[in-house]
CSV table of C-alpha atoms in Angstrom, one decimal:
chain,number,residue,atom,x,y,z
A,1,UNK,CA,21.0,1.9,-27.5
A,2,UNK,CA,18.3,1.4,-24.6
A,3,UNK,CA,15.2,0.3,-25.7
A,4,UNK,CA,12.3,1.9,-24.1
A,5,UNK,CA,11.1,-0.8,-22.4
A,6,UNK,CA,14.2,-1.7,-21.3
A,7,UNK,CA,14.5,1.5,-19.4
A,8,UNK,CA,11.1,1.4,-18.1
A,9,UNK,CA,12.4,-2.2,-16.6
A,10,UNK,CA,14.9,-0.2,-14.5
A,11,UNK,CA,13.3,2.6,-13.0
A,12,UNK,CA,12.4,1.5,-9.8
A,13,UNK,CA,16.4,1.2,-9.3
A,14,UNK,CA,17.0,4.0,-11.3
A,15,UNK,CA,14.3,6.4,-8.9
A,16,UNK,CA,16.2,5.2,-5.8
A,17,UNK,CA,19.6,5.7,-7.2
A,18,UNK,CA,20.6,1.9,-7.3
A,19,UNK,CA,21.2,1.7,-10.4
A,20,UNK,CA,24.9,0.8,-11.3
A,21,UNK,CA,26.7,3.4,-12.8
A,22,UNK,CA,27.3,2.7,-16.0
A,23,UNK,CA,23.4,1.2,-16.5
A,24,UNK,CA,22.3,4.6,-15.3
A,25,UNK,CA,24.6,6.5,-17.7
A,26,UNK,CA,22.9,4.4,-20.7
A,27,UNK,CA,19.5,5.2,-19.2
A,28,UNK,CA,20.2,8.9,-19.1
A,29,UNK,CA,21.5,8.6,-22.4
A,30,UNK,CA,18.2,7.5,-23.7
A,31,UNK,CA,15.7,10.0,-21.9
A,32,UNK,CA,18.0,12.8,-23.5
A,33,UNK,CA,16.8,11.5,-26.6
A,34,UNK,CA,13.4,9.9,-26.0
A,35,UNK,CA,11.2,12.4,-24.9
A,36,UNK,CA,8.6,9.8,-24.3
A,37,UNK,CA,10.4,8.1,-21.9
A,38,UNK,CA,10.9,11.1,-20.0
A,39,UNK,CA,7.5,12.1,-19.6
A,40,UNK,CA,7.0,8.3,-18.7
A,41,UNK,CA,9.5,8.9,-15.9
A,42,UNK,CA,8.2,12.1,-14.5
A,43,UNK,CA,4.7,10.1,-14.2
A,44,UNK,CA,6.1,7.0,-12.9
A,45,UNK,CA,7.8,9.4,-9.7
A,46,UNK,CA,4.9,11.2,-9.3
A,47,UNK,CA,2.6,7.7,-9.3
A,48,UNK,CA,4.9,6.8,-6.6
A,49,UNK,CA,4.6,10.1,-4.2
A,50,UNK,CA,0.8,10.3,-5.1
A,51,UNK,CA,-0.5,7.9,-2.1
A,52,UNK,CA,1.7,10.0,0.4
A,53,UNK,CA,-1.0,13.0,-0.2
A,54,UNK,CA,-3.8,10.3,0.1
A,55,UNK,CA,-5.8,11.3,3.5
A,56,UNK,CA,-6.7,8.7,5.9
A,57,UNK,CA,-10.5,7.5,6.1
A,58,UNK,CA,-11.8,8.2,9.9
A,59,UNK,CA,-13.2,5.0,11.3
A,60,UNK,CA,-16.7,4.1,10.4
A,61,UNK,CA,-19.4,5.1,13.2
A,62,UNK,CA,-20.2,1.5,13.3
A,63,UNK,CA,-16.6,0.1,13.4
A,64,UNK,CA,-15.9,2.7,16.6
A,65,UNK,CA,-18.7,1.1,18.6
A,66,UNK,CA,-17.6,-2.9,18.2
A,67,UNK,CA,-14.0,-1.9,19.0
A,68,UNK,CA,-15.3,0.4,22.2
A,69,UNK,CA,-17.8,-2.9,22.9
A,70,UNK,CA,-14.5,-5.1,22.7
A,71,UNK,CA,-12.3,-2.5,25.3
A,72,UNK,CA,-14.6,-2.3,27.7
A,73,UNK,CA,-15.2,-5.8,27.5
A,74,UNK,CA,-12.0,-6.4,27.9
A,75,UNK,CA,-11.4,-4.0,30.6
A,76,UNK,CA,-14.0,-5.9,32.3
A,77,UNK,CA,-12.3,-9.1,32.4
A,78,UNK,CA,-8.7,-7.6,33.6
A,79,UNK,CA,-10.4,-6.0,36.5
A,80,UNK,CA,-12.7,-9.0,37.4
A,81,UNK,CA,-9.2,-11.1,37.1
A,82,UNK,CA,-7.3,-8.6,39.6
A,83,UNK,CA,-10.4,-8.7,42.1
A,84,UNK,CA,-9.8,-12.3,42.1
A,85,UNK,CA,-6.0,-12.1,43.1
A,86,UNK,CA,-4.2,-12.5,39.8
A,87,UNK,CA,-4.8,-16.3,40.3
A,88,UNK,CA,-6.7,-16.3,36.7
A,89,UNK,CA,-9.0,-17.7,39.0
A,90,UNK,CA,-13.0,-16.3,38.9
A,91,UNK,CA,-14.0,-14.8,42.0
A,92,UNK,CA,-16.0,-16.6,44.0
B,1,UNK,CA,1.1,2.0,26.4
B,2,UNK,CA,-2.5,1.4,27.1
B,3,UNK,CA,-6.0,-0.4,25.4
B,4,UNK,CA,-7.5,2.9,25.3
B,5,UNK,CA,-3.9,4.3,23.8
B,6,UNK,CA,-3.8,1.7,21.3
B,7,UNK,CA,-7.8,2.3,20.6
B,8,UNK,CA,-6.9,6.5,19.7
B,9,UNK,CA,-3.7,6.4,17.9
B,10,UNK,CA,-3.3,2.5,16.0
B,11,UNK,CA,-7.1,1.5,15.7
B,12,UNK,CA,-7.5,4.4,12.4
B,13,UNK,CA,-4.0,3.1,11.0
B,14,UNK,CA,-4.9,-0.6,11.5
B,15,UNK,CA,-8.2,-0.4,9.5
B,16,UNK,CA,-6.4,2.3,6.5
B,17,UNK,CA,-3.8,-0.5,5.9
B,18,UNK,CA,-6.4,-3.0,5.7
B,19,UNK,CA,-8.9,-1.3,4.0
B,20,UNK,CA,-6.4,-1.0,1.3
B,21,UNK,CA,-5.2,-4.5,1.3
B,22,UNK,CA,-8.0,-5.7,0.9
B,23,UNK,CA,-9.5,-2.7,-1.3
B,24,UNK,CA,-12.9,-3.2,0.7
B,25,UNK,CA,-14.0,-1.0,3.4
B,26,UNK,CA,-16.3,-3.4,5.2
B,27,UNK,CA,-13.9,-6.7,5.5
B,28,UNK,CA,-11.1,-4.0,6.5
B,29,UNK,CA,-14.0,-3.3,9.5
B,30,UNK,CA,-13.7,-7.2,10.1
B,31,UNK,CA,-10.1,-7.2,10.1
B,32,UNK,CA,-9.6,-4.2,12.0
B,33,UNK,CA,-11.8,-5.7,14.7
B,34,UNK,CA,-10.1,-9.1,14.9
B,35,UNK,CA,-6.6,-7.2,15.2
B,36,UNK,CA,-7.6,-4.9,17.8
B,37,UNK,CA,-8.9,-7.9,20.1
B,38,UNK,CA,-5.9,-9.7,19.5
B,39,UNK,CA,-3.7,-7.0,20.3
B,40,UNK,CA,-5.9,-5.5,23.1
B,41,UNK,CA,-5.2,-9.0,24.8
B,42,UNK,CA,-1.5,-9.4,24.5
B,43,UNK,CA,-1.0,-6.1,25.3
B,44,UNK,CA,-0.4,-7.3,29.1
B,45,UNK,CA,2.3,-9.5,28.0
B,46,UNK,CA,3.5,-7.0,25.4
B,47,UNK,CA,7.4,-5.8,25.9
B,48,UNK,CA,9.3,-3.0,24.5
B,49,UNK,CA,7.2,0.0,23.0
B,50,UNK,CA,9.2,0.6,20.4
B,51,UNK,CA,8.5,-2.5,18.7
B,52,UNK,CA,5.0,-1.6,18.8
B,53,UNK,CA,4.1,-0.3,15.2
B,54,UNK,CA,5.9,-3.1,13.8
B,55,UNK,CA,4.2,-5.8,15.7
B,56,UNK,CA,1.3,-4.2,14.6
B,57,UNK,CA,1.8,-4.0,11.0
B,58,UNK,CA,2.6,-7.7,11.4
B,59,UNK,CA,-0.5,-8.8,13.3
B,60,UNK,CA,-2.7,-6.6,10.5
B,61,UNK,CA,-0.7,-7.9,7.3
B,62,UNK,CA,-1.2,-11.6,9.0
B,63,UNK,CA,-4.9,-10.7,9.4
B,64,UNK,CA,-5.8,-9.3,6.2
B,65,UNK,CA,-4.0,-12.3,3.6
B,66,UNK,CA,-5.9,-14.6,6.4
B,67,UNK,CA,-9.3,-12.8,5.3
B,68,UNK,CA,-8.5,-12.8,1.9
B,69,UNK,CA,-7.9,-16.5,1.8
B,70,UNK,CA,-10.7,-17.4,4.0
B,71,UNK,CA,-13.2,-15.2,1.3
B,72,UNK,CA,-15.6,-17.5,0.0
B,73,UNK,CA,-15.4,-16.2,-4.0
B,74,UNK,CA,-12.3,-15.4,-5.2
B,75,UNK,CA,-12.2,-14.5,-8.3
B,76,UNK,CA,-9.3,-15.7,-10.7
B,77,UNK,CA,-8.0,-13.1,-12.7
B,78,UNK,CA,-5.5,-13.3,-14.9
B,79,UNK,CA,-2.5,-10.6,-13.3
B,80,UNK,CA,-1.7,-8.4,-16.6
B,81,UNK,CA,2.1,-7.3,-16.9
B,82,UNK,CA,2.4,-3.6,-17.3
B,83,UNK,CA,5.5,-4.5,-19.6
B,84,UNK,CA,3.2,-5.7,-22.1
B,85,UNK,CA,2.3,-2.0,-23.0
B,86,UNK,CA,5.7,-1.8,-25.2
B,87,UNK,CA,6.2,-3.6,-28.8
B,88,UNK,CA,8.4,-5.9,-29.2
B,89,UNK,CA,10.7,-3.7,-30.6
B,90,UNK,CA,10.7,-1.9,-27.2
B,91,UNK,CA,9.3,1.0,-28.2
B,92,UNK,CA,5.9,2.5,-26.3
B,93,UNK,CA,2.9,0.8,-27.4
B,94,UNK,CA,1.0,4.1,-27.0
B,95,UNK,CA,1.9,7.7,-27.0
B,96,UNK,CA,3.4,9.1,-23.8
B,97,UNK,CA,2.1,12.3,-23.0
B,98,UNK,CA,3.6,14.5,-20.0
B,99,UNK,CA,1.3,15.0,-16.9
B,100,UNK,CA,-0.2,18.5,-16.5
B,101,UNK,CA,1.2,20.2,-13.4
B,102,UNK,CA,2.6,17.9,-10.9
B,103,UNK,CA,-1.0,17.0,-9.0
B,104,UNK,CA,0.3,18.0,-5.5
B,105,UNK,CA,-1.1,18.0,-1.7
B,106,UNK,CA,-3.2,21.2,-1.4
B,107,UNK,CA,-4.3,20.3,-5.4
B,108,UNK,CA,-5.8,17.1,-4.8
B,109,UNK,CA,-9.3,17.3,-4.6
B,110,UNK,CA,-11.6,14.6,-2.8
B,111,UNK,CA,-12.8,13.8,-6.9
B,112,UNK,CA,-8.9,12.7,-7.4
B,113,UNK,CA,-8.4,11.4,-4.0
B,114,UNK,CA,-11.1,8.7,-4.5
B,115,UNK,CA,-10.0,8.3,-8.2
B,116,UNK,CA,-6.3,7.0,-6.9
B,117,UNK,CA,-8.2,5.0,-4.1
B,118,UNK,CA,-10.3,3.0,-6.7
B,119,UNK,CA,-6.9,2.8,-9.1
B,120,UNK,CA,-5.3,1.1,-6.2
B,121,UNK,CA,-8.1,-1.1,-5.0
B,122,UNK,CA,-8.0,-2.5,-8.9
B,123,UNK,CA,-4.4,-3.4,-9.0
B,124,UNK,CA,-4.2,-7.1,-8.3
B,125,UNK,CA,-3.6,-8.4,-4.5
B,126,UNK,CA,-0.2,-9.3,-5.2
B,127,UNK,CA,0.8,-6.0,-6.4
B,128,UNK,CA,-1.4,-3.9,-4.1
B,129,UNK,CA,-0.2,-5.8,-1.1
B,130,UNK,CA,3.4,-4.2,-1.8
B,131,UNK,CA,2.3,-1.3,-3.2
B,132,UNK,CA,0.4,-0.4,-0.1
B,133,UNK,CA,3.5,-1.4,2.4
B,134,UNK,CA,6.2,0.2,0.2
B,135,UNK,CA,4.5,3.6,-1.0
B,136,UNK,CA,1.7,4.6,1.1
B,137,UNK,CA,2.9,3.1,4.5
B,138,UNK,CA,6.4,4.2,3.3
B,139,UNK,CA,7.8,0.6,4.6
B,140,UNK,CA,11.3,-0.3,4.0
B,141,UNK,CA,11.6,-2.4,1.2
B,142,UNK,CA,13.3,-5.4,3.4
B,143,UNK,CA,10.9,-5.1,6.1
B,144,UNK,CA,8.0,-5.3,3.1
B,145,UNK,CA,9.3,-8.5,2.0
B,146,UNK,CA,9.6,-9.5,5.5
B,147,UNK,CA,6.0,-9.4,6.0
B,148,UNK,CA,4.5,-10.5,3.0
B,149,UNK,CA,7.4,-13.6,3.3
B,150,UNK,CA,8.5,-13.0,0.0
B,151,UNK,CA,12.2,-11.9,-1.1
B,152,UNK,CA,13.5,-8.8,-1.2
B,153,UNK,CA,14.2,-8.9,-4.8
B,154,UNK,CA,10.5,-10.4,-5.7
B,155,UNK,CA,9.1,-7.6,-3.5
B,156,UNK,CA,11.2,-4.9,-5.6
B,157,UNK,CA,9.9,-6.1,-8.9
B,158,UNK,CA,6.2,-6.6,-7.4
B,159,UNK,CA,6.4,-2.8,-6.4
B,160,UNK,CA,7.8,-2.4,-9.7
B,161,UNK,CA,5.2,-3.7,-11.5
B,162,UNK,CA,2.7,-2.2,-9.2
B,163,UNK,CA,3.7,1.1,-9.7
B,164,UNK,CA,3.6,0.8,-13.7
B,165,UNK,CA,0.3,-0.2,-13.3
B,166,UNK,CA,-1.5,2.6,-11.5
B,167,UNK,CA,0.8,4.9,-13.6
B,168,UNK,CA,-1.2,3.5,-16.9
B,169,UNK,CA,-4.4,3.7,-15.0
B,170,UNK,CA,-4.0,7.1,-13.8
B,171,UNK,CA,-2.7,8.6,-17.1
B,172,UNK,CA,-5.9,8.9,-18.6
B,173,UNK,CA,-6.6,11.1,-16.0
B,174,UNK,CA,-3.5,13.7,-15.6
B,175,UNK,CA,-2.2,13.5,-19.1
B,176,UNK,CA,-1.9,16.3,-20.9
B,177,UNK,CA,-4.8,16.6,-23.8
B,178,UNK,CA,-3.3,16.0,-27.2
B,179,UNK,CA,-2.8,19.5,-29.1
């Protein structure tokens, strides 16, 4: 029979249903009888939907202002370049 | 699509991914600055919106192994395998208890959201790198390996591995209490 730790090996296949058939009927075999590993796969699917629930940080305060620094900057430059005729040239 | 566009919408996911890359809020302020001037000046050159997220998961990806190869300490640590934790029989090392209730959205309090932020910012790079791609981004696992420039198998078995190792860290906190 499948060891645990062979089964926990396998999972990640096993989760998304790649598992060939007839490793996936041994597996299934094994958490009928192993209510270890059955508890270790409900925890291993939920450790794997977990980060989906995870909210995103905002950006810092400080991180807002060097990135609004760098767009205006930036918008700066591309206008100075089209009042200079698209040459890449400064004005004069 | 627009500096100021690209400011709103990309600027909060660009510094999330690498803020958990890198497991480090302020080099994920250093990186998300560096990626934003680089894309805000290609953007004039940029064609084909569409492609746009994916350029920009390359540029940040790119950007955040940069950083952490440019830190000055790095410390060496030896990357534990999370098959270890089973005898050599095969059998669990430990007991294996069931979760309590499924933790799910509207459960997860900011206590357990900061709790799975610090489990992941402790897995090692290699693991976290494709841990972060594959299950929070929810990258396809091709287009993970793609960007980290490994294969797609050694991408698999690095989520793998990742995955066993949050699950051990986390267990202490949503196991069940022994009878």
């Amino acid at each position: 029979m499948m060891t645990c730790r062979e089964l926990a090996e396998i999972l990640l296949d096993f989760v998304t249903g790649e598992l060939p058939p007839e490793l996936c009927r041994r597996l299934e075999q094994h958490l009928r009888l192993c209510s270890a590993c059955s508890a270790y796969l409900d925890s291993y699917r939920t450790t794997t939907a977990l980060p989906r629930w995870l909210p995103p940080a905002p950006l810092p305060p400080r991180l807002t202002t060097r990135l609004r620094m760098i767009l205006d900057l930036e918008c700066r430059v591309r206008d100075d370049r089209a009042e200079g005729g698209g040459g890449g040239e400064p004005a004069a | 699509l627009t500096a100021e566009q690209v400011f709103v919408q990309y600027a909060p996911r660009v510094y999330n991914l690498a803020r958990r890359m890198l497991g480090n809020a302020t080099d994920a302020e250093d990186v998300t600055q560096e990626v934003f001037l680089q894309v805000v000046r290609k953007l004039p050159t940029f064609r084909g919106e569409a492609a746009f997220p994916t350029w920009l998961y390359r540029v940040t990806v790119n950007a955040a192994l940069a950083y952490r190869r440019h830190r000055a300490v790095r410390a060496a640590h030896h990357v534990r395998d999370p098959l270890e934790d089973f005898l050599e029989s095969g059998q669990h090392r430990a007991p294996v208890r069931r979760w309590v209730a499924a933790p799910e959205k509207a459960a997860l309090d900011r206590e357990t959201h900061q709790l799975i932020e610090d489990a992941i910012a402790r897995l090692p790079d290699i693991y976290r790198d494709v841990y972060v791609l594959a299950d929070v981004e929810e990258l396809p696992n091709a287009q993970v390996a793609e960007l980290l420039g490994l294969s797609v198998a050694a991408a698999k078995s690095r989520l793998h591995r990742a995955r066993l190792l949050l699950r051990a860290a986390l267990a202490p906190h949503f196991e069940e209490r022994a009878a």
